[in-house]
Amino acid sequence: MVITISDNAANQIQEMMKEESAGARLRFGIKGGGCSGLSYSLGFEYEINEELDTVEDINGVPVVFFNQDIPIIEGTKIDYKQNMMGGGFSIDNPNAIVSCGCGSSFRTKDKVGTPGDC
Protein backbone atom coordinates (compact mmCIF):
# COMPACT_ATOMS: atom_id res chain seq x y z
CA MET A 1 0.00 0.00 0.00
CA VAL A 2 1.44 3.36 -1.06
CA ILE A 3 -0.34 5.55 1.53
CA THR A 4 -2.63 5.20 4.54
CA ILE A 5 -6.05 6.84 4.79
CA SER A 6 -7.57 7.07 8.30
CA ASP A 7 -11.15 6.03 8.95
CA ASN A 8 -12.15 9.70 9.40
CA ALA A 9 -10.54 10.70 6.10
CA ALA A 10 -12.03 7.70 4.27
CA ASN A 11 -15.50 8.57 5.54
CA GLN A 12 -15.11 12.21 4.45
CA ILE A 13 -13.79 11.23 1.00
CA GLN A 14 -16.62 8.71 0.52
CA GLU A 15 -19.16 11.42 1.39
CA MET A 16 -17.55 13.78 -1.14
CA MET A 17 -17.52 11.04 -3.79
CA LYS A 18 -21.31 10.72 -3.52
CA GLU A 19 -21.52 14.08 -5.31
CA GLU A 20 -19.20 12.93 -8.12
CA SER A 21 -20.11 10.98 -11.24
CA ALA A 22 -19.94 7.19 -11.23
CA GLY A 23 -16.42 5.84 -11.59
CA ALA A 24 -14.74 8.65 -9.65
CA ARG A 25 -11.48 7.85 -7.89
CA LEU A 26 -9.36 9.94 -5.58
CA ARG A 27 -6.12 11.09 -7.24
CA PHE A 28 -3.32 11.87 -4.80
CA GLY A 29 0.09 13.13 -5.86
CA ILE A 30 2.39 16.12 -6.03
CA LYS A 31 2.92 19.16 -8.20
CA GLY A 32 5.51 21.91 -8.27
CA GLY A 33 4.80 25.06 -6.29
CA GLY A 34 4.33 26.40 -2.81
CA CYS A 35 7.02 28.15 -0.82
CA SER A 36 8.95 24.89 -0.22
CA GLY A 37 8.81 23.76 -3.86
CA LEU A 38 6.27 20.90 -3.90
CA SER A 39 2.56 20.84 -3.11
CA TYR A 40 0.10 18.01 -2.71
CA SER A 41 -2.48 17.43 -5.41
CA LEU A 42 -5.77 15.95 -4.21
CA GLY A 43 -8.86 15.65 -6.39
CA PHE A 44 -11.17 13.29 -8.22
CA GLU A 45 -10.16 11.41 -11.35
CA TYR A 46 -12.19 9.58 -13.98
CA GLU A 47 -9.52 8.70 -16.54
CA ILE A 48 -6.77 6.19 -15.78
CA ASN A 49 -3.64 5.65 -17.87
CA GLU A 50 -2.59 2.06 -17.17
CA GLU A 51 1.00 2.82 -18.23
CA LEU A 52 1.45 5.88 -16.01
CA ASP A 53 -0.90 5.25 -13.08
CA THR A 54 -1.27 2.86 -10.18
CA VAL A 55 -4.72 2.26 -8.65
CA GLU A 56 -5.23 0.91 -5.13
CA ASP A 57 -8.22 0.48 -2.85
CA ILE A 58 -7.24 2.03 0.48
CA ASN A 59 -9.69 1.82 3.37
CA GLY A 60 -12.61 1.61 0.95
CA VAL A 61 -11.42 4.51 -1.24
CA PRO A 62 -10.23 3.90 -4.82
CA VAL A 63 -7.00 5.93 -5.13
CA VAL A 64 -4.96 6.75 -8.25
CA PHE A 65 -1.26 7.71 -8.18
CA PHE A 66 1.09 8.81 -10.94
CA ASN A 67 3.82 6.16 -10.82
CA GLN A 68 6.51 8.88 -10.75
CA ASP A 69 5.00 10.36 -7.54
CA ILE A 70 5.02 7.12 -5.55
CA PRO A 71 8.61 7.36 -4.21
CA ILE A 72 7.87 10.87 -2.93
CA ILE A 73 4.54 10.10 -1.24
CA GLU A 74 5.12 6.51 -0.12
CA GLY A 75 4.24 6.07 3.55
CA THR A 76 2.12 9.23 3.68
CA LYS A 77 -0.82 9.27 6.10
CA ILE A 78 -3.98 11.23 5.26
CA ASP A 79 -6.32 12.10 8.11
CA TYR A 80 -9.40 14.31 8.49
CA LYS A 81 -9.86 16.37 11.62
CA GLN A 82 -13.00 18.21 12.69
CA ASN A 83 -13.00 21.03 15.25
CA MET A 84 -15.09 24.07 16.15
CA MET A 85 -13.58 26.01 13.24
CA GLY A 86 -14.56 23.34 10.70
CA GLY A 87 -12.71 20.39 9.28
CA GLY A 88 -9.85 19.64 6.99
CA PHE A 89 -7.47 17.01 5.72
CA SER A 90 -4.01 16.66 7.21
CA ILE A 91 -1.15 15.02 5.33
CA ASP A 92 1.83 13.51 7.13
CA ASN A 93 4.58 12.60 4.66
CA PRO A 94 7.62 10.88 6.24
CA ASN A 95 9.66 11.76 3.12
CA ALA A 96 9.26 15.52 3.60
CA ILE A 97 12.38 17.06 5.13
CA VAL A 98 11.13 20.67 4.92
CA SER A 99 7.57 21.98 5.19
CA CYS A 100 6.50 25.59 4.96
CA GLY A 101 4.65 27.55 7.62
CA CYS A 102 1.33 27.33 5.78
CA GLY A 103 1.63 23.54 5.83
CA SER A 104 0.68 23.02 2.20
CA SER A 105 4.09 22.67 0.61
CA PHE A 106 7.19 20.58 1.24
CA ARG A 107 10.35 19.16 -0.26
CA THR A 108 12.15 15.87 0.07
CA LYS A 109 15.81 14.95 0.15
CA ASP A 110 15.78 14.09 -3.56
CA LYS A 111 12.98 16.31 -4.92
CA VAL A 112 12.96 20.09 -4.46
CA GLY A 113 10.36 21.24 -6.98
CA THR A 114 9.76 24.82 -8.06
CA PRO A 115 9.04 27.26 -5.22
CA GLY A 116 6.11 29.63 -5.65
CA ASP A 117 3.51 31.34 -3.50
CA CYS A 118 1.87 29.56 -0.56
PDB file of C-alpha atoms in Angstrom:
ATOM      1  CA  MET A   1       0.000   0.000   0.000  1.00  0.00           C
ATOM      2  CA  VAL A   2       1.440   3.361  -1.062  1.00  0.00           C
ATOM      3  CA  ILE A   3      -0.341   5.549   1.529  1.00  0.00           C
ATOM      4  CA  THR A   4      -2.630   5.200   4.540  1.00  0.00           C
ATOM      5  CA  ILE A   5      -6.054   6.841   4.793  1.00  0.00           C
ATOM      6  CA  SER A   6      -7.565   7.067   8.300  1.00  0.00           C
ATOM      7  CA  ASP A   7     -11.151   6.027   8.946  1.00  0.00           C
ATOM      8  CA  ASN A   8     -12.154   9.699   9.402  1.00  0.00           C
ATOM      9  CA  ALA A   9     -10.541  10.703   6.103  1.00  0.00           C
ATOM     10  CA  ALA A  10     -12.026   7.696   4.275  1.00  0.00           C
ATOM     11  CA  ASN A  11     -15.502   8.567   5.544  1.00  0.00           C
ATOM     12  CA  GLN A  12     -15.109  12.208   4.449  1.00  0.00           C
ATOM     13  CA  ILE A  13     -13.793  11.229   1.003  1.00  0.00           C
ATOM     14  CA  GLN A  14     -16.617   8.711   0.522  1.00  0.00           C
ATOM     15  CA  GLU A  15     -19.157  11.421   1.388  1.00  0.00           C
ATOM     16  CA  MET A  16     -17.553  13.776  -1.138  1.00  0.00           C
ATOM     17  CA  MET A  17     -17.520  11.038  -3.785  1.00  0.00           C
ATOM     18  CA  LYS A  18     -21.309  10.725  -3.518  1.00  0.00           C
ATOM     19  CA  GLU A  19     -21.524  14.078  -5.313  1.00  0.00           C
ATOM     20  CA  GLU A  20     -19.204  12.934  -8.120  1.00  0.00           C
ATOM     21  CA  SER A  21     -20.111  10.985 -11.242  1.00  0.00           C
ATOM     22  CA  ALA A  22     -19.941   7.194 -11.232  1.00  0.00           C
ATOM     23  CA  GLY A  23     -16.418   5.839 -11.590  1.00  0.00           C
ATOM     24  CA  ALA A  24     -14.745   8.650  -9.651  1.00  0.00           C
ATOM     25  CA  ARG A  25     -11.480   7.852  -7.892  1.00  0.00           C
ATOM     26  CA  LEU A  26      -9.355   9.945  -5.583  1.00  0.00           C
ATOM     27  CA  ARG A  27      -6.115  11.093  -7.239  1.00  0.00           C
ATOM     28  CA  PHE A  28      -3.324  11.875  -4.804  1.00  0.00           C
ATOM     29  CA  GLY A  29       0.088  13.129  -5.861  1.00  0.00           C
ATOM     30  CA  ILE A  30       2.386  16.116  -6.028  1.00  0.00           C
ATOM     31  CA  LYS A  31       2.924  19.159  -8.198  1.00  0.00           C
ATOM     32  CA  GLY A  32       5.513  21.914  -8.268  1.00  0.00           C
ATOM     33  CA  GLY A  33       4.799  25.061  -6.294  1.00  0.00           C
ATOM     34  CA  GLY A  34       4.328  26.398  -2.809  1.00  0.00           C
ATOM     35  CA  CYS A  35       7.024  28.152  -0.819  1.00  0.00           C
ATOM     36  CA  SER A  36       8.946  24.891  -0.223  1.00  0.00           C
ATOM     37  CA  GLY A  37       8.808  23.760  -3.863  1.00  0.00           C
ATOM     38  CA  LEU A  38       6.274  20.901  -3.900  1.00  0.00           C
ATOM     39  CA  SER A  39       2.557  20.840  -3.113  1.00  0.00           C
ATOM     40  CA  TYR A  40       0.099  18.012  -2.713  1.00  0.00           C
ATOM     41  CA  SER A  41      -2.480  17.430  -5.411  1.00  0.00           C
ATOM     42  CA  LEU A  42      -5.766  15.950  -4.215  1.00  0.00           C
ATOM     43  CA  GLY A  43      -8.860  15.650  -6.385  1.00  0.00           C
ATOM     44  CA  PHE A  44     -11.166  13.294  -8.218  1.00  0.00           C
ATOM     45  CA  GLU A  45     -10.160  11.413 -11.354  1.00  0.00           C
ATOM     46  CA  TYR A  46     -12.195   9.582 -13.985  1.00  0.00           C
ATOM     47  CA  GLU A  47      -9.515   8.699 -16.544  1.00  0.00           C
ATOM     48  CA  ILE A  48      -6.774   6.187 -15.777  1.00  0.00           C
ATOM     49  CA  ASN A  49      -3.639   5.651 -17.868  1.00  0.00           C
ATOM     50  CA  GLU A  50      -2.592   2.060 -17.170  1.00  0.00           C
ATOM     51  CA  GLU A  51       1.005   2.815 -18.231  1.00  0.00           C
ATOM     52  CA  LEU A  52       1.446   5.877 -16.013  1.00  0.00           C
ATOM     53  CA  ASP A  53      -0.904   5.252 -13.084  1.00  0.00           C
ATOM     54  CA  THR A  54      -1.272   2.858 -10.178  1.00  0.00           C
ATOM     55  CA  VAL A  55      -4.721   2.258  -8.653  1.00  0.00           C
ATOM     56  CA  GLU A  56      -5.229   0.909  -5.125  1.00  0.00           C
ATOM     57  CA  ASP A  57      -8.217   0.477  -2.850  1.00  0.00           C
ATOM     58  CA  ILE A  58      -7.242   2.031   0.482  1.00  0.00           C
ATOM     59  CA  ASN A  59      -9.686   1.821   3.367  1.00  0.00           C
ATOM     60  CA  GLY A  60     -12.608   1.608   0.946  1.00  0.00           C
ATOM     61  CA  VAL A  61     -11.422   4.511  -1.235  1.00  0.00           C
ATOM     62  CA  PRO A  62     -10.229   3.900  -4.816  1.00  0.00           C
ATOM     63  CA  VAL A  63      -7.001   5.930  -5.129  1.00  0.00           C
ATOM     64  CA  VAL A  64      -4.961   6.753  -8.246  1.00  0.00           C
ATOM     65  CA  PHE A  65      -1.261   7.705  -8.180  1.00  0.00           C
ATOM     66  CA  PHE A  66       1.094   8.813 -10.942  1.00  0.00           C
ATOM     67  CA  ASN A  67       3.817   6.162 -10.824  1.00  0.00           C
ATOM     68  CA  GLN A  68       6.506   8.876 -10.748  1.00  0.00           C
ATOM     69  CA  ASP A  69       4.999  10.364  -7.538  1.00  0.00           C
ATOM     70  CA  ILE A  70       5.017   7.121  -5.554  1.00  0.00           C
ATOM     71  CA  PRO A  71       8.613   7.361  -4.212  1.00  0.00           C
ATOM     72  CA  ILE A  72       7.874  10.875  -2.931  1.00  0.00           C
ATOM     73  CA  ILE A  73       4.543  10.100  -1.239  1.00  0.00           C
ATOM     74  CA  GLU A  74       5.123   6.507  -0.123  1.00  0.00           C
ATOM     75  CA  GLY A  75       4.238   6.065   3.547  1.00  0.00           C
ATOM     76  CA  THR A  76       2.118   9.235   3.683  1.00  0.00           C
ATOM     77  CA  LYS A  77      -0.820   9.274   6.105  1.00  0.00           C
ATOM     78  CA  ILE A  78      -3.975  11.230   5.261  1.00  0.00           C
ATOM     79  CA  ASP A  79      -6.322  12.104   8.108  1.00  0.00           C
ATOM     80  CA  TYR A  80      -9.397  14.307   8.490  1.00  0.00           C
ATOM     81  CA  LYS A  81      -9.857  16.365  11.621  1.00  0.00           C
ATOM     82  CA  GLN A  82     -12.997  18.208  12.693  1.00  0.00           C
ATOM     83  CA  ASN A  83     -12.999  21.028  15.249  1.00  0.00           C
ATOM     84  CA  MET A  84     -15.093  24.069  16.147  1.00  0.00           C
ATOM     85  CA  MET A  85     -13.582  26.011  13.239  1.00  0.00           C
ATOM     86  CA  GLY A  86     -14.557  23.341  10.697  1.00  0.00           C
ATOM     87  CA  GLY A  87     -12.708  20.387   9.278  1.00  0.00           C
ATOM     88  CA  GLY A  88      -9.846  19.635   6.986  1.00  0.00           C
ATOM     89  CA  PHE A  89      -7.469  17.006   5.717  1.00  0.00           C
ATOM     90  CA  SER A  90      -4.007  16.656   7.205  1.00  0.00           C
ATOM     91  CA  ILE A  91      -1.155  15.022   5.331  1.00  0.00           C
ATOM     92  CA  ASP A  92       1.830  13.512   7.127  1.00  0.00           C
ATOM     93  CA  ASN A  93       4.581  12.597   4.660  1.00  0.00           C
ATOM     94  CA  PRO A  94       7.618  10.878   6.237  1.00  0.00           C
ATOM     95  CA  ASN A  95       9.660  11.760   3.122  1.00  0.00           C
ATOM     96  CA  ALA A  96       9.260  15.516   3.604  1.00  0.00           C
ATOM     97  CA  ILE A  97      12.377  17.060   5.133  1.00  0.00           C
ATOM     98  CA  VAL A  98      11.130  20.669   4.924  1.00  0.00           C
ATOM     99  CA  SER A  99       7.568  21.984   5.189  1.00  0.00           C
ATOM    100  CA  CYS A 100       6.502  25.590   4.958  1.00  0.00           C
ATOM    101  CA  GLY A 101       4.646  27.546   7.618  1.00  0.00           C
ATOM    102  CA  CYS A 102       1.329  27.329   5.775  1.00  0.00           C
ATOM    103  CA  GLY A 103       1.629  23.537   5.831  1.00  0.00           C
ATOM    104  CA  SER A 104       0.680  23.019   2.203  1.00  0.00           C
ATOM    105  CA  SER A 105       4.090  22.669   0.605  1.00  0.00           C
ATOM    106  CA  PHE A 106       7.192  20.585   1.242  1.00  0.00           C
ATOM    107  CA  ARG A 107      10.349  19.160  -0.264  1.00  0.00           C
ATOM    108  CA  THR A 108      12.147  15.873   0.069  1.00  0.00           C
ATOM    109  CA  LYS A 109      15.811  14.948   0.152  1.00  0.00           C
ATOM    110  CA  ASP A 110      15.783  14.086  -3.556  1.00  0.00           C
ATOM    111  CA  LYS A 111      12.981  16.311  -4.920  1.00  0.00           C
ATOM    112  CA  VAL A 112      12.956  20.089  -4.456  1.00  0.00           C
ATOM    113  CA  GLY A 113      10.355  21.239  -6.985  1.00  0.00           C
ATOM    114  CA  THR A 114       9.759  24.823  -8.061  1.00  0.00           C
ATOM    115  CA  PRO A 115       9.035  27.256  -5.225  1.00  0.00           C
ATOM    116  CA  GLY A 116       6.108  29.627  -5.647  1.00  0.00           C
ATOM    117  CA  ASP A 117       3.514  31.340  -3.504  1.00  0.00           C
ATOM    118  CA  CYS A 118       1.872  29.563  -0.558  1.00  0.00           C
TER     119      CYS A 118
END
